[in-house]
CSV table of C-alpha atoms and ligand atoms in Angstrom, one decimal:
chain,number,residue,atom,x,y,z
A,1,MET,CA,-5.8,-19.2,32.4
A,2,LEU,CA,-9.5,-18.9,33.3
A,3,ASP,CA,-10.0,-17.2,36.5
A,4,LEU,CA,-12.4,-18.9,39.4
A,5,ALA,CA,-15.1,-18.0,38.4
A,6,GLU,CA,-14.5,-19.2,35.0
A,7,PHE,CA,-13.1,-22.1,36.1
A,8,ARG,CA,-15.6,-22.6,37.8
A,9,GLY,CA,-18.3,-22.0,35.3
A,10,SER,CA,-16.7,-24.5,32.8
A,11,LEU,CA,-17.7,-27.9,35.0
A,12,ASP,CA,-20.8,-29.8,35.0
A,13,GLY,CA,-20.4,-30.7,38.4
A,14,GLU,CA,-19.2,-27.8,41.6
A,15,LEU,CA,-16.2,-26.4,42.7
A,16,PHE,CA,-16.1,-25.5,46.4
A,17,SER,CA,-13.9,-23.0,48.3
A,18,PRO,CA,-13.3,-22.1,52.0
A,19,ASP,CA,-16.8,-20.2,51.5
A,20,SER,CA,-19.2,-22.4,49.8
A,21,PRO,CA,-22.0,-24.0,51.5
A,22,GLY,CA,-21.1,-27.9,52.0
A,23,TYR,CA,-17.5,-27.2,51.8
A,24,ASP,CA,-16.1,-28.9,55.2
A,25,ALA,CA,-19.1,-32.1,53.9
A,26,ILE,CA,-17.0,-32.2,51.0
A,27,ARG,CA,-13.6,-31.5,52.0
A,28,ARG,CA,-13.5,-34.3,54.7
A,29,PRO,CA,-12.2,-37.5,53.5
A,30,VAL,CA,-13.4,-40.8,55.4
A,31,ASP,CA,-10.4,-41.2,57.7
A,32,PRO,CA,-10.0,-39.2,60.4
A,33,ALA,CA,-6.3,-39.1,60.7
A,34,PHE,CA,-6.8,-36.0,57.5
A,35,ARG,CA,-9.9,-34.4,58.1
A,36,GLU,CA,-8.6,-31.4,59.3
A,37,VAL,CA,-6.5,-30.9,55.8
A,38,ARG,CA,-8.5,-27.8,53.9
A,39,PRO,CA,-7.7,-27.8,50.3
A,40,ARG,CA,-7.5,-24.3,48.5
A,41,LEU,CA,-10.9,-26.2,46.1
A,42,VAL,CA,-12.7,-29.4,45.7
A,43,ALA,CA,-13.6,-30.0,41.8
A,44,ALA,CA,-17.0,-31.9,42.4
A,45,CYS,CA,-16.6,-33.8,38.7
A,46,ARG,CA,-19.2,-34.6,37.0
A,47,SER,CA,-17.5,-35.7,33.3
A,48,VAL,CA,-14.6,-36.7,31.7
A,49,SER,CA,-14.4,-33.2,30.5
A,50,ASP,CA,-14.8,-31.3,34.3
A,51,VAL,CA,-11.5,-33.7,35.2
A,52,VAL,CA,-10.2,-32.8,32.2
A,53,GLY,CA,-9.9,-28.6,33.5
A,54,THR,CA,-9.9,-29.3,36.6
A,55,LEU,CA,-6.7,-31.2,35.5
A,56,ARG,CA,-5.7,-28.1,33.7
A,57,HIS,CA,-6.4,-25.5,36.2
A,58,ALA,CA,-4.4,-27.1,38.5
A,59,THR,CA,-1.3,-27.3,36.0
A,60,ALA,CA,-2.1,-23.6,35.3
A,61,THR,CA,-2.3,-22.4,38.7
A,62,GLY,CA,0.9,-24.7,40.3
A,63,GLU,CA,-1.0,-26.1,42.5
A,64,ARG,CA,-0.9,-29.3,44.1
A,65,LEU,CA,-3.7,-32.4,43.1
A,66,ALA,CA,-5.2,-35.3,45.2
A,67,VAL,CA,-7.4,-37.8,43.2
A,68,ARG,CA,-10.3,-39.0,45.7
A,69,GLY,CA,-12.4,-41.6,44.8
A,70,GLY,CA,-13.2,-43.1,48.6
A,71,GLY,CA,-11.1,-41.3,50.2
A,72,HIS,CA,-9.8,-44.0,52.6
A,73,CYS,CA,-6.1,-43.8,51.9
A,74,PHE,CA,-4.3,-44.6,55.1
A,75,ALA,CA,-1.5,-42.1,54.1
A,76,GLY,CA,-3.6,-39.4,53.3
A,77,ARG,CA,-2.9,-39.3,49.2
A,78,SER,CA,-6.1,-38.1,48.3
A,79,SER,CA,-6.3,-35.1,50.1
A,80,THR,CA,-4.1,-32.4,50.1
A,81,ASP,CA,-3.9,-27.9,50.4
A,82,GLY,CA,-4.0,-27.9,46.7
A,83,ILE,CA,-7.2,-28.9,44.8
A,84,VAL,CA,-9.0,-32.2,45.1
A,85,LEU,CA,-10.2,-33.9,42.5
A,86,ASP,CA,-13.3,-35.7,43.6
A,87,MET,CA,-14.4,-38.6,41.4
A,88,SER,CA,-17.9,-39.2,43.6
A,89,GLY,CA,-20.2,-38.0,41.2
A,90,LEU,CA,-18.8,-40.3,38.3
A,91,ALA,CA,-20.0,-42.8,40.2
A,92,GLY,CA,-22.8,-45.0,37.0
A,93,VAL,CA,-22.2,-49.1,36.4
A,94,SER,CA,-23.9,-50.3,33.9
A,95,VAL,CA,-22.7,-54.1,32.6
A,96,ALA,CA,-23.1,-55.2,28.8
A,97,ALA,CA,-21.9,-58.9,27.8
A,98,ASP,CA,-20.9,-59.7,31.2
A,99,VAL,CA,-18.4,-56.8,31.1
A,100,ALA,CA,-19.0,-53.8,33.9
A,101,THR,CA,-18.0,-50.3,33.0
A,102,ILE,CA,-18.5,-48.6,36.4
A,103,GLY,CA,-17.1,-45.3,36.7
A,104,ALA,CA,-14.0,-44.3,39.6
A,105,GLY,CA,-16.1,-43.1,41.9
A,106,ALA,CA,-18.6,-45.8,42.5
A,107,ARG,CA,-18.0,-47.6,46.1
A,108,LEU,CA,-17.9,-50.6,46.3
A,109,ALA,CA,-21.4,-51.0,48.2
A,110,GLN,CA,-23.2,-49.8,44.9
A,111,VAL,CA,-20.9,-52.2,43.0
A,112,TYR,CA,-21.9,-54.8,44.4
A,113,ALA,CA,-25.7,-53.9,44.4
A,114,ALA,CA,-25.8,-52.8,40.6
A,115,LEU,CA,-24.0,-56.5,39.6
A,116,HIS,CA,-26.2,-58.2,41.8
A,117,ALA,CA,-29.3,-56.9,39.3
A,118,HIS,CA,-27.3,-59.3,36.3
A,119,GLY,CA,-27.0,-61.9,38.5
A,120,ARG,CA,-22.9,-61.3,38.6
A,121,THR,CA,-19.6,-59.7,40.8
A,122,LEU,CA,-16.6,-58.7,41.0
A,123,PRO,CA,-14.1,-60.1,43.5
A,124,ALA,CA,-12.9,-57.2,45.7
A,125,GLY,CA,-12.7,-56.4,49.3
A,126,CYS,CA,-15.7,-55.9,51.9
A,127,GLY,CA,-15.5,-52.1,53.3
A,128,PRO,CA,-18.2,-50.8,51.2
A,129,THR,CA,-17.6,-47.1,51.4
A,130,VAL,CA,-14.0,-48.3,49.9
A,131,GLY,CA,-13.5,-46.5,46.0
A,132,ILE,CA,-13.7,-49.3,43.0
A,133,ALA,CA,-10.8,-46.9,41.8
A,134,GLY,CA,-8.1,-47.0,44.5
A,135,LEU,CA,-9.0,-50.1,45.6
A,136,THR,CA,-8.4,-52.0,41.7
A,137,LEU,CA,-5.5,-49.8,41.2
A,138,GLY,CA,-3.3,-51.0,44.2
A,139,GLY,CA,-4.8,-54.6,43.7
A,140,GLY,CA,-7.9,-55.2,45.4
A,141,ILE,CA,-7.7,-58.6,48.0
A,142,GLY,CA,-11.2,-59.6,49.3
A,143,LEU,CA,-12.9,-63.1,49.7
A,144,LEU,CA,-13.7,-64.2,46.4
A,145,GLY,CA,-10.1,-63.6,45.7
A,146,ARG,CA,-8.7,-66.6,46.4
A,147,GLU,CA,-10.5,-68.1,43.4
A,148,HIS,CA,-11.1,-65.5,41.0
A,149,GLY,CA,-7.7,-63.5,42.1
A,150,LEU,CA,-7.0,-59.5,42.3
A,151,THR,CA,-9.7,-57.0,41.5
A,152,CYS,CA,-7.0,-55.9,39.1
A,153,ASP,CA,-6.5,-59.5,37.9
A,154,ARG,CA,-10.3,-58.9,36.1
A,155,LEU,CA,-9.5,-55.4,34.6
A,156,VAL,CA,-10.2,-55.2,30.6
A,157,GLY,CA,-9.8,-51.8,30.4
A,158,ALA,CA,-10.0,-48.3,31.6
A,159,ARG,CA,-10.4,-44.4,30.4
A,160,VAL,CA,-7.9,-42.5,31.6
A,161,VAL,CA,-6.9,-38.4,30.9
A,162,LEU,CA,-3.5,-38.0,31.1
A,163,ALA,CA,-0.6,-35.4,32.5
A,164,ASP,CA,-1.3,-33.3,29.4
A,165,GLY,CA,-5.1,-33.2,29.3
A,166,SER,CA,-5.6,-35.9,26.7
A,167,VAL,CA,-8.0,-38.7,27.7
A,168,VAL,CA,-7.0,-42.8,26.3
A,169,ASP,CA,-9.0,-45.5,26.6
A,170,CYS,CA,-6.8,-48.2,27.4
A,171,ASP,CA,-6.5,-52.0,27.2
A,172,GLN,CA,-4.1,-54.9,26.7
A,173,ASP,CA,-3.6,-53.8,22.5
A,174,HIS,CA,-3.7,-50.0,23.0
A,175,ASP,CA,-1.4,-48.0,25.4
A,176,ALA,CA,-0.7,-51.2,27.1
A,177,ASP,CA,1.8,-50.7,29.1
A,178,LEU,CA,-0.6,-48.0,31.0
A,179,PHE,CA,-2.9,-50.8,31.1
A,180,TRP,CA,-0.2,-52.9,32.7
A,181,ALA,CA,0.9,-50.0,35.7
A,182,LEU,CA,-2.9,-49.3,36.3
A,183,ARG,CA,-3.4,-52.7,37.9
A,184,GLY,CA,-1.6,-52.9,41.1
A,185,ALA,CA,0.9,-50.3,41.4
A,186,GLY,CA,-1.0,-47.6,43.3
A,187,GLY,CA,-3.9,-44.9,42.6
A,188,GLY,CA,-2.6,-41.6,42.2
A,189,GLN,CA,0.1,-42.1,39.8
A,190,PHE,CA,-0.4,-42.2,35.4
A,191,GLY,CA,-3.5,-40.6,35.5
A,192,VAL,CA,-6.8,-39.7,36.5
A,193,VAL,CA,-9.3,-42.7,36.4
A,194,THR,CA,-12.6,-41.8,34.9
A,195,SER,CA,-14.2,-45.6,34.4
A,196,LEU,CA,-13.0,-49.1,34.9
A,197,ARG,CA,-14.3,-51.8,32.6
A,198,PHE,CA,-14.5,-55.4,34.7
A,199,ASP,CA,-15.0,-58.8,33.7
A,200,THR,CA,-17.4,-60.3,35.3
A,201,VAL,CA,-18.0,-63.6,37.3
A,202,PRO,CA,-21.3,-65.2,38.4
A,203,GLU,CA,-22.7,-63.8,41.5
A,204,PRO,CA,-22.1,-67.0,43.5
A,205,THR,CA,-23.8,-68.4,47.0
A,206,THR,CA,-21.6,-68.6,49.8
A,207,THR,CA,-21.9,-70.0,53.7
A,208,ARG,CA,-20.6,-66.9,55.7
A,209,VAL,CA,-17.7,-68.4,58.9
A,210,GLU,CA,-17.4,-66.4,61.9
A,211,ALA,CA,-16.1,-68.7,65.2
A,212,HIS,CA,-14.8,-66.3,68.0
A,213,TRP,CA,-12.5,-68.2,70.8
A,214,THR,CA,-10.8,-66.8,73.9
A,215,ASP,CA,-9.9,-69.4,76.1
A,216,VAL,CA,-7.4,-71.2,73.3
A,217,ALA,CA,-3.4,-71.5,72.9
A,218,LEU,CA,-3.1,-69.1,70.5
A,219,ASP,CA,0.1,-70.2,69.3
A,220,ASP,CA,-1.6,-73.4,68.2
A,221,LEU,CA,-4.2,-71.7,66.8
A,222,VAL,CA,-2.1,-69.3,64.7
A,223,THR,CA,0.4,-72.6,63.4
A,224,ALA,CA,-2.9,-74.1,62.3
A,225,TRP,CA,-4.1,-71.1,60.7
A,226,GLN,CA,-0.8,-70.7,58.4
A,227,ALA,CA,-0.7,-74.1,57.6
A,228,TRP,CA,-3.8,-74.9,56.5
A,229,ALA,CA,-5.6,-71.6,55.3
A,230,PRO,CA,-3.4,-70.6,52.3
A,231,ASP,CA,-3.9,-74.0,51.0
A,232,ALA,CA,-7.8,-74.5,51.7
A,233,PRO,CA,-9.7,-75.2,49.1
A,234,ASP,CA,-10.2,-71.9,46.5
A,235,GLU,CA,-13.9,-71.4,47.2
A,236,LEU,CA,-13.0,-70.7,50.6
A,237,THR,CA,-11.0,-67.8,52.5
A,238,VAL,CA,-10.9,-68.1,56.2
A,239,ASN,CA,-8.7,-64.7,57.7
A,240,LEU,CA,-8.0,-64.8,61.4
A,241,GLY,CA,-8.0,-62.0,63.8
A,242,LEU,CA,-6.4,-61.2,67.2
A,243,VAL,CA,-7.6,-59.0,69.1
A,244,SER,CA,-6.2,-57.5,72.5
A,245,GLU,CA,-8.3,-54.9,74.7
A,246,PRO,CA,-6.8,-53.7,78.7
A,247,GLY,CA,-7.9,-56.1,81.3
A,248,ALA,CA,-9.1,-58.6,78.4
A,249,PRO,CA,-7.3,-62.0,77.6
A,250,VAL,CA,-6.3,-62.0,73.8
A,251,ARG,CA,-9.7,-62.9,71.9
A,252,ALA,CA,-9.4,-64.8,68.0
A,253,VAL,CA,-11.6,-64.4,65.7
A,254,LEU,CA,-12.6,-65.8,62.5
A,255,PHE,CA,-14.2,-64.7,59.5
A,256,GLY,CA,-14.9,-65.7,56.1
A,257,ALA,CA,-17.1,-67.4,53.4
A,258,ALA,CA,-17.1,-70.4,51.2
A,259,SER,CA,-18.9,-69.8,47.7
A,260,LEU,CA,-19.5,-74.2,49.1
A,261,ASP,CA,-22.7,-75.3,50.6
A,262,ALA,CA,-22.7,-75.1,54.5
A,263,GLY,CA,-21.9,-79.2,54.7
A,264,ALA,CA,-18.8,-78.7,52.8
A,265,THR,CA,-17.6,-75.5,54.7
A,266,ARG,CA,-18.5,-77.4,58.4
A,267,GLU,CA,-15.8,-80.4,56.8
A,268,LEU,CA,-13.6,-78.0,56.2
A,269,VAL,CA,-13.6,-75.5,58.7
A,270,ARG,CA,-13.2,-78.9,61.8
A,271,ASP,CA,-10.1,-79.7,59.8
A,272,LEU,CA,-8.3,-76.6,60.7
A,273,ALA,CA,-9.9,-76.5,65.3
A,274,ASP,CA,-8.6,-80.5,64.3
A,275,ARG,CA,-5.5,-79.4,63.9
A,276,ALA,CA,-5.6,-76.4,66.0
A,277,GLY,CA,-6.9,-78.1,68.9
A,278,VAL,CA,-10.0,-75.7,69.1
A,279,PRO,CA,-13.3,-76.8,69.6
A,280,ALA,CA,-15.2,-76.6,66.5
A,281,ALA,CA,-17.5,-73.9,67.5
A,282,THR,CA,-18.3,-72.0,64.5
A,283,GLU,CA,-21.2,-70.2,63.1
A,284,LEU,CA,-22.3,-70.4,60.0
A,285,ARG,CA,-25.2,-68.6,58.1
A,286,ALA,CA,-26.0,-71.2,54.4
A,287,SER,CA,-26.9,-69.6,51.1
A,288,LEU,CA,-26.2,-65.8,51.6
A,289,PRO,CA,-25.6,-64.2,47.7
A,290,TYR,CA,-22.3,-62.3,47.3
A,291,HIS,CA,-23.8,-58.8,47.6
A,292,LEU,CA,-25.2,-60.1,51.2
A,293,LEU,CA,-22.7,-61.7,52.6
A,294,LYS,CA,-20.9,-58.1,51.9
A,295,ARG,CA,-23.3,-56.6,54.5
A,296,THR,CA,-22.7,-58.6,56.8
A,297,PHE,CA,-19.1,-57.6,57.3
A,298,ALA,CA,-19.4,-54.1,57.0
A,299,GLU,CA,-19.4,-53.2,60.5
A,300,ARG,CA,-16.8,-54.9,60.9
A,301,ASP,CA,-15.0,-52.7,58.6
A,302,ASP,CA,-16.7,-49.6,60.6
A,303,VAL,CA,-13.3,-47.9,61.8
A,304,SER,CA,-15.5,-44.4,62.3
A,305,GLY,CA,-13.6,-41.9,64.7
A,306,ARG,CA,-11.0,-43.9,65.1
A,307,VAL,CA,-7.1,-42.4,64.3
A,308,LEU,CA,-5.4,-46.0,63.0
A,309,HIS,CA,-1.6,-46.5,62.8
A,310,ARG,CA,-1.8,-49.4,60.9
A,311,ARG,CA,1.5,-51.2,59.5
A,312,SER,CA,1.8,-54.2,57.3
A,313,GLU,CA,4.4,-56.9,55.1
A,314,PHE,CA,3.3,-60.6,53.3
A,315,PHE,CA,4.8,-63.3,53.7
A,316,ALA,CA,5.6,-66.2,52.0
A,317,ARG,CA,6.8,-68.9,55.2
A,318,PRO,CA,5.2,-69.4,58.6
A,319,LEU,CA,6.1,-67.4,61.3
A,320,ALA,CA,9.1,-68.9,63.3
A,321,PRO,CA,7.8,-70.3,66.6
A,322,ASP,CA,10.0,-67.6,68.8
A,323,THR,CA,8.7,-65.2,66.5
A,324,LEU,CA,5.1,-66.0,66.9
A,325,ARG,CA,5.5,-66.7,70.6
A,326,SER,CA,7.2,-62.6,71.0
A,327,LEU,CA,4.2,-61.3,69.0
A,328,LEU,CA,1.8,-63.1,71.0
A,329,ARG,CA,3.2,-61.2,74.1
A,330,GLN,CA,3.4,-58.2,72.8
A,331,LEU,CA,0.0,-57.9,71.6
A,332,GLY,CA,-1.2,-59.0,75.2
A,333,GLU,CA,1.1,-56.9,77.0
A,334,PRO,CA,-0.3,-55.0,79.9
A,335,ARG,CA,-1.7,-51.6,79.6
A,336,ASP,CA,-4.6,-49.3,80.5
A,337,GLN,CA,-6.2,-48.4,77.1
A,338,GLY,CA,-6.1,-49.3,73.4
A,339,ARG,CA,-7.4,-51.7,71.0
A,340,ARG,CA,-4.5,-54.0,69.8
A,341,GLU,CA,-5.6,-56.0,66.4
A,342,LEU,CA,-3.0,-58.4,64.4
A,343,ALA,CA,-4.9,-59.4,61.1
A,344,PHE,CA,-4.1,-62.8,58.9
A,345,THR,CA,-5.2,-62.7,55.3
A,346,ALA,CA,-5.0,-65.6,53.5
A,347,MET,CA,-3.7,-65.1,50.2
A,348,GLY,CA,-2.7,-68.0,47.6
A,349,GLY,CA,-5.0,-69.6,45.7
A,350,ALA,CA,-5.7,-67.6,42.0
A,351,TYR,CA,-4.1,-64.1,43.0
A,352,ASN,CA,-0.7,-67.1,43.1
A,353,ARG,CA,-1.6,-67.4,39.7
A,354,VAL,CA,-0.5,-65.5,38.0
A,355,ALA,CA,3.5,-64.9,37.1
A,356,GLU,CA,4.6,-61.8,38.7
A,357,ASP,CA,5.2,-59.5,35.7
A,358,ALA,CA,1.5,-60.0,34.1
A,359,THR,CA,0.4,-56.6,35.7
A,360,ALA,CA,2.3,-54.1,37.9
A,361,PHE,CA,0.8,-56.5,41.1
A,362,ALA,CA,4.1,-58.0,42.0
A,363,HIS,CA,3.3,-59.5,45.1
A,364,ARG,CA,2.6,-63.3,43.5
A,365,GLY,CA,4.4,-66.0,45.8
A,366,GLU,CA,3.2,-64.8,49.7
A,367,ARG,CA,1.3,-67.0,51.6
A,368,PHE,CA,-0.6,-64.5,53.8
A,369,LEU,CA,-0.3,-60.8,54.7
A,370,LEU,CA,-0.2,-59.8,58.3
A,371,GLU,CA,-0.9,-56.3,59.7
A,372,HIS,CA,-0.6,-54.6,62.7
A,373,VAL,CA,-3.2,-52.5,63.9
A,374,ALA,CA,-3.6,-50.0,67.0
A,375,ASP,CA,-4.4,-46.5,68.1
A,376,ALA,CA,-2.5,-44.4,66.1
A,377,ALA,CA,-0.3,-43.0,69.4
A,378,ASP,CA,0.2,-46.7,70.8
A,379,PRO,CA,3.6,-47.6,70.3
A,380,TRP,CA,3.1,-51.4,70.0
A,381,VAL,CA,2.3,-50.9,66.0
A,382,ASP,CA,5.8,-50.3,65.1
A,383,ALA,CA,7.5,-52.8,67.6
A,384,SER,CA,5.2,-55.9,66.7
A,385,TRP,CA,5.7,-54.9,63.1
A,386,ALA,CA,9.3,-55.1,63.5
A,387,THR,CA,9.3,-58.3,65.5
A,388,ALA,CA,7.1,-59.8,62.6
A,389,HIS,CA,9.3,-58.6,60.3
A,390,ALA,CA,11.9,-61.0,60.8
A,391,ASP,CA,10.1,-63.7,58.9
A,392,GLY,CA,8.5,-61.1,56.4
A,393,SER,CA,8.8,-61.2,52.4
A,394,GLY,CA,9.8,-57.8,52.3
A,395,ARG,CA,6.6,-56.6,50.0
A,396,VAL,CA,4.1,-54.6,51.1
A,397,TYR,CA,0.8,-54.0,49.6
A,398,PRO,CA,0.2,-51.2,48.1
A,399,ASN,CA,-3.1,-50.5,49.2
A,400,PHE,CA,-1.9,-50.5,52.9
A,401,PRO,CA,0.6,-48.1,52.4
A,402,ASP,CA,3.2,-47.3,55.0
A,403,PRO,CA,4.6,-43.6,55.1
A,404,ALA,CA,8.2,-45.5,57.6
A,405,LEU,CA,9.4,-48.1,55.0
A,406,ASP,CA,13.0,-47.9,54.4
A,407,ASP,CA,12.8,-49.2,50.2
A,408,TRP,CA,9.6,-48.9,49.1
A,409,PRO,CA,10.1,-49.6,45.5
A,410,ALA,CA,11.2,-52.8,46.9
A,411,ALA,CA,9.0,-52.6,49.3
A,412,TYR,CA,5.8,-52.5,47.2
A,413,HIS,CA,6.6,-53.3,43.7
A,414,ALA,CA,9.9,-55.5,43.2
A,415,GLY,CA,10.9,-56.7,40.1
A,416,ASN,CA,8.0,-54.7,38.1
A,417,HIS,CA,9.7,-50.9,39.7
A,418,PRO,CA,11.8,-50.0,36.7
A,419,ARG,CA,9.1,-51.1,34.0
A,420,LEU,CA,6.6,-48.5,36.4
A,421,ALA,CA,9.2,-46.2,35.9
A,422,ALA,CA,9.8,-46.2,32.5
A,423,VAL,CA,6.2,-46.1,32.3
A,424,LYS,CA,6.0,-43.1,34.2
A,425,GLN,CA,8.4,-41.4,32.4
A,426,ALA,CA,6.3,-42.0,29.6
A,427,TYR,CA,3.1,-40.8,31.1
A,428,ASP,CA,3.8,-38.2,33.8
A,429,PRO,CA,7.2,-37.6,33.0
A,430,HIS,CA,6.7,-34.1,35.5
A,431,ARG,CA,5.2,-35.8,37.8
A,432,ARG,CA,1.9,-34.1,38.2
A,433,PHE,CA,0.3,-36.9,39.8
A,434,ASP,CA,2.5,-37.1,43.2
A,435,PHE,CA,3.5,-38.3,46.4
A,436,ALA,CA,6.2,-39.3,49.2
A,437,GLN,CA,6.2,-42.4,47.9
A,438,ALA,CA,5.1,-42.1,43.8
A,439,VAL,CA,7.0,-44.2,41.0
A,440,ARG,CA,10.0,-41.7,39.7
A,441,PRO,CA,10.2,-40.6,35.9
A,442,ALA,CA,13.2,-43.6,34.8
A,443,ALA,CA,15.3,-40.5,33.7
A,444,GLU,CA,15.7,-39.5,37.2
A,445,GLY,CA,16.5,-43.0,38.5
A,446,GLU,CA,15.9,-44.8,41.7
A,447,ALA,CA,13.8,-43.0,44.7
B,501,FAD,C1,-12.5,-49.8,56.0
B,501,FAD,C2,-11.9,-50.4,54.9
B,501,FAD,C3,-11.3,-51.3,54.5
B,501,FAD,C4,-10.7,-51.7,53.5
B,501,FAD,N1,-10.8,-53.4,53.1
B,501,FAD,C5,-9.8,-53.7,51.9
B,501,FAD,C6,-10.2,-54.9,51.4
B,501,FAD,O1,-11.1,-55.5,51.8
B,501,FAD,N2,-9.4,-55.6,50.8
B,501,FAD,C7,-8.7,-54.5,50.1
B,501,FAD,O2,-8.0,-54.7,49.1
B,501,FAD,N3,-8.4,-53.4,50.6
B,501,FAD,C8,-9.0,-52.7,51.9
B,501,FAD,N4,-8.8,-51.5,52.5
B,501,FAD,C9,-8.1,-50.6,51.2
B,501,FAD,C10,-8.1,-49.9,50.4
B,501,FAD,O3,-7.4,-51.2,49.7
B,501,FAD,C11,-7.7,-48.9,49.6
B,501,FAD,O4,-7.8,-48.1,51.2
B,501,FAD,C12,-7.8,-48.0,48.4
B,501,FAD,O5,-6.8,-47.2,48.7
B,501,FAD,C13,-9.0,-47.3,49.1
B,501,FAD,O6,-9.1,-46.6,47.6
B,501,FAD,P1,-10.1,-45.0,47.7
B,501,FAD,O7,-11.1,-45.0,46.1
B,501,FAD,O8,-11.6,-45.5,48.9
B,501,FAD,O9,-9.3,-44.5,48.4
B,501,FAD,P2,-9.2,-43.2,48.3
B,501,FAD,O10,-8.0,-42.5,49.4
B,501,FAD,O11,-9.9,-42.1,47.7
B,501,FAD,O12,-7.7,-43.7,47.0
B,501,FAD,C14,-6.8,-44.1,47.4
B,501,FAD,C15,-5.5,-44.0,45.8
B,501,FAD,O13,-6.3,-43.6,45.0
B,501,FAD,C16,-6.4,-42.5,44.2
B,501,FAD,N5,-7.0,-42.6,43.5
B,501,FAD,C17,-8.5,-42.2,43.5
B,501,FAD,N6,-9.5,-42.8,42.6
B,501,FAD,C18,-8.6,-42.7,41.6
B,501,FAD,C19,-9.1,-42.7,40.4
B,501,FAD,N7,-10.2,-42.4,39.3
B,501,FAD,N8,-7.6,-42.7,39.7
B,501,FAD,C20,-6.1,-42.5,40.1
B,501,FAD,N9,-6.1,-42.7,41.6
B,501,FAD,C21,-7.1,-42.1,42.0
B,501,FAD,C22,-6.3,-42.0,45.1
B,501,FAD,O14,-5.4,-39.8,44.3
B,501,FAD,C23,-4.8,-42.4,46.3
B,501,FAD,O15,-3.4,-42.6,45.4
B,501,FAD,C24,-9.7,-51.4,53.1
B,501,FAD,C25,-9.5,-49.5,53.7
B,501,FAD,C26,-10.0,-49.5,54.8
B,501,FAD,C27,-10.4,-48.1,55.3
């Protein structure tokens, strides 16, 4: 085994220990909930051989290892008191014959900007600092998803450092089971991905949609949105947020985009307003290339500084009227402090035109995703989640991990769990890549 100095000297990138200048800056993930976790080492990798060396060092010392892309994991899985393997130095983007090869440390803002230069893009999320690897490995929901599917549906190959230190290029024809598992089961479970190859799509010109309402019947609005948004034309994705702040009425925020012109978009959104009986006061911004559209949503996704508690679930059918009434009452109940949000994300479209077992992402029959988000100390999140759960499908998005789930294998993976356990057995039988809700090798049985 290399001693620490030899290990440091063997890297193309840098190794940070608590006494290194810059340690505090590099050790902190984006999510403030995990900013106090102090790793013994952070390896800022710049090459595949750095990843192999770090993995070997962690195996030799028996230390916990956490792989970090964008550092956004809600459950803190990219933080550890052992060794953080930081991928941000492996962030190149190149495009050939419309296939993009993207370093696993790239963040979404970089990815959109680099692909724009080629007139291409990917259906992916909004947060500009979200990592492409974490997003893709757990699925990847975004404003082009109803038209082009999940980010992981566009993945055509990946380079992966396995638990034994070997490096494989997996795709449909090579290590096909591993490639299947990388598409939507959630990151950090089967190996360290160093680069991803995507079949890109042409970058569309979009119309941005935003509307705010305060004085409307919220139950009518949610009822109309539930019936309308998941069945809207694929080119249109419109999500709904209900925001409650102390001393103010709950406000509704409609936001999304269409790869359609402003006239067609206005007609479609007017249909929702008519069904809901709300004024069609929608703000549209036309002719936005997709990468600029994404920038306009960056502020919405800026959660810096707030320690949040989030829980979520997929829904295959609308909320029952009683459930919806209870949710709205709980959301708006009087209190002194704390912002609360119910966030409805439209599914349907291309997300659901892929078979449940075609990729590891099992949630292909859902109509929407509902998140409950508030400050960490607010007990409302658990109460609100329990209310909605009565009508939920029991499925949970692997990229929105929820440590409180009872039966997490069923919630995250449904019928895909046995095959995932077999892949784990084949590629990481000794659980080198592990956390509380990681898939266990098949030989160990159920979680
Ligand atoms: C502000 C914000 C906006 C968001 N917006 C969206 C959205 O629009 N759509 C959506 O679908 N999701 C969204 N998410 C959720 C996001 O998809 C997940 O948080 C995702 O896991 C983040 O990936 P990351 O690389 O940034 O985080 P990390 O914490 O670095 O990684 C997440 C997980 O993946 C693992 N991992 C990371 N890189 C690798 C690698 N190279 N190899 C193997 N495992 C790896 C980590 O170990 C960890 O388990 C958002 C989250 C935030 C905080």
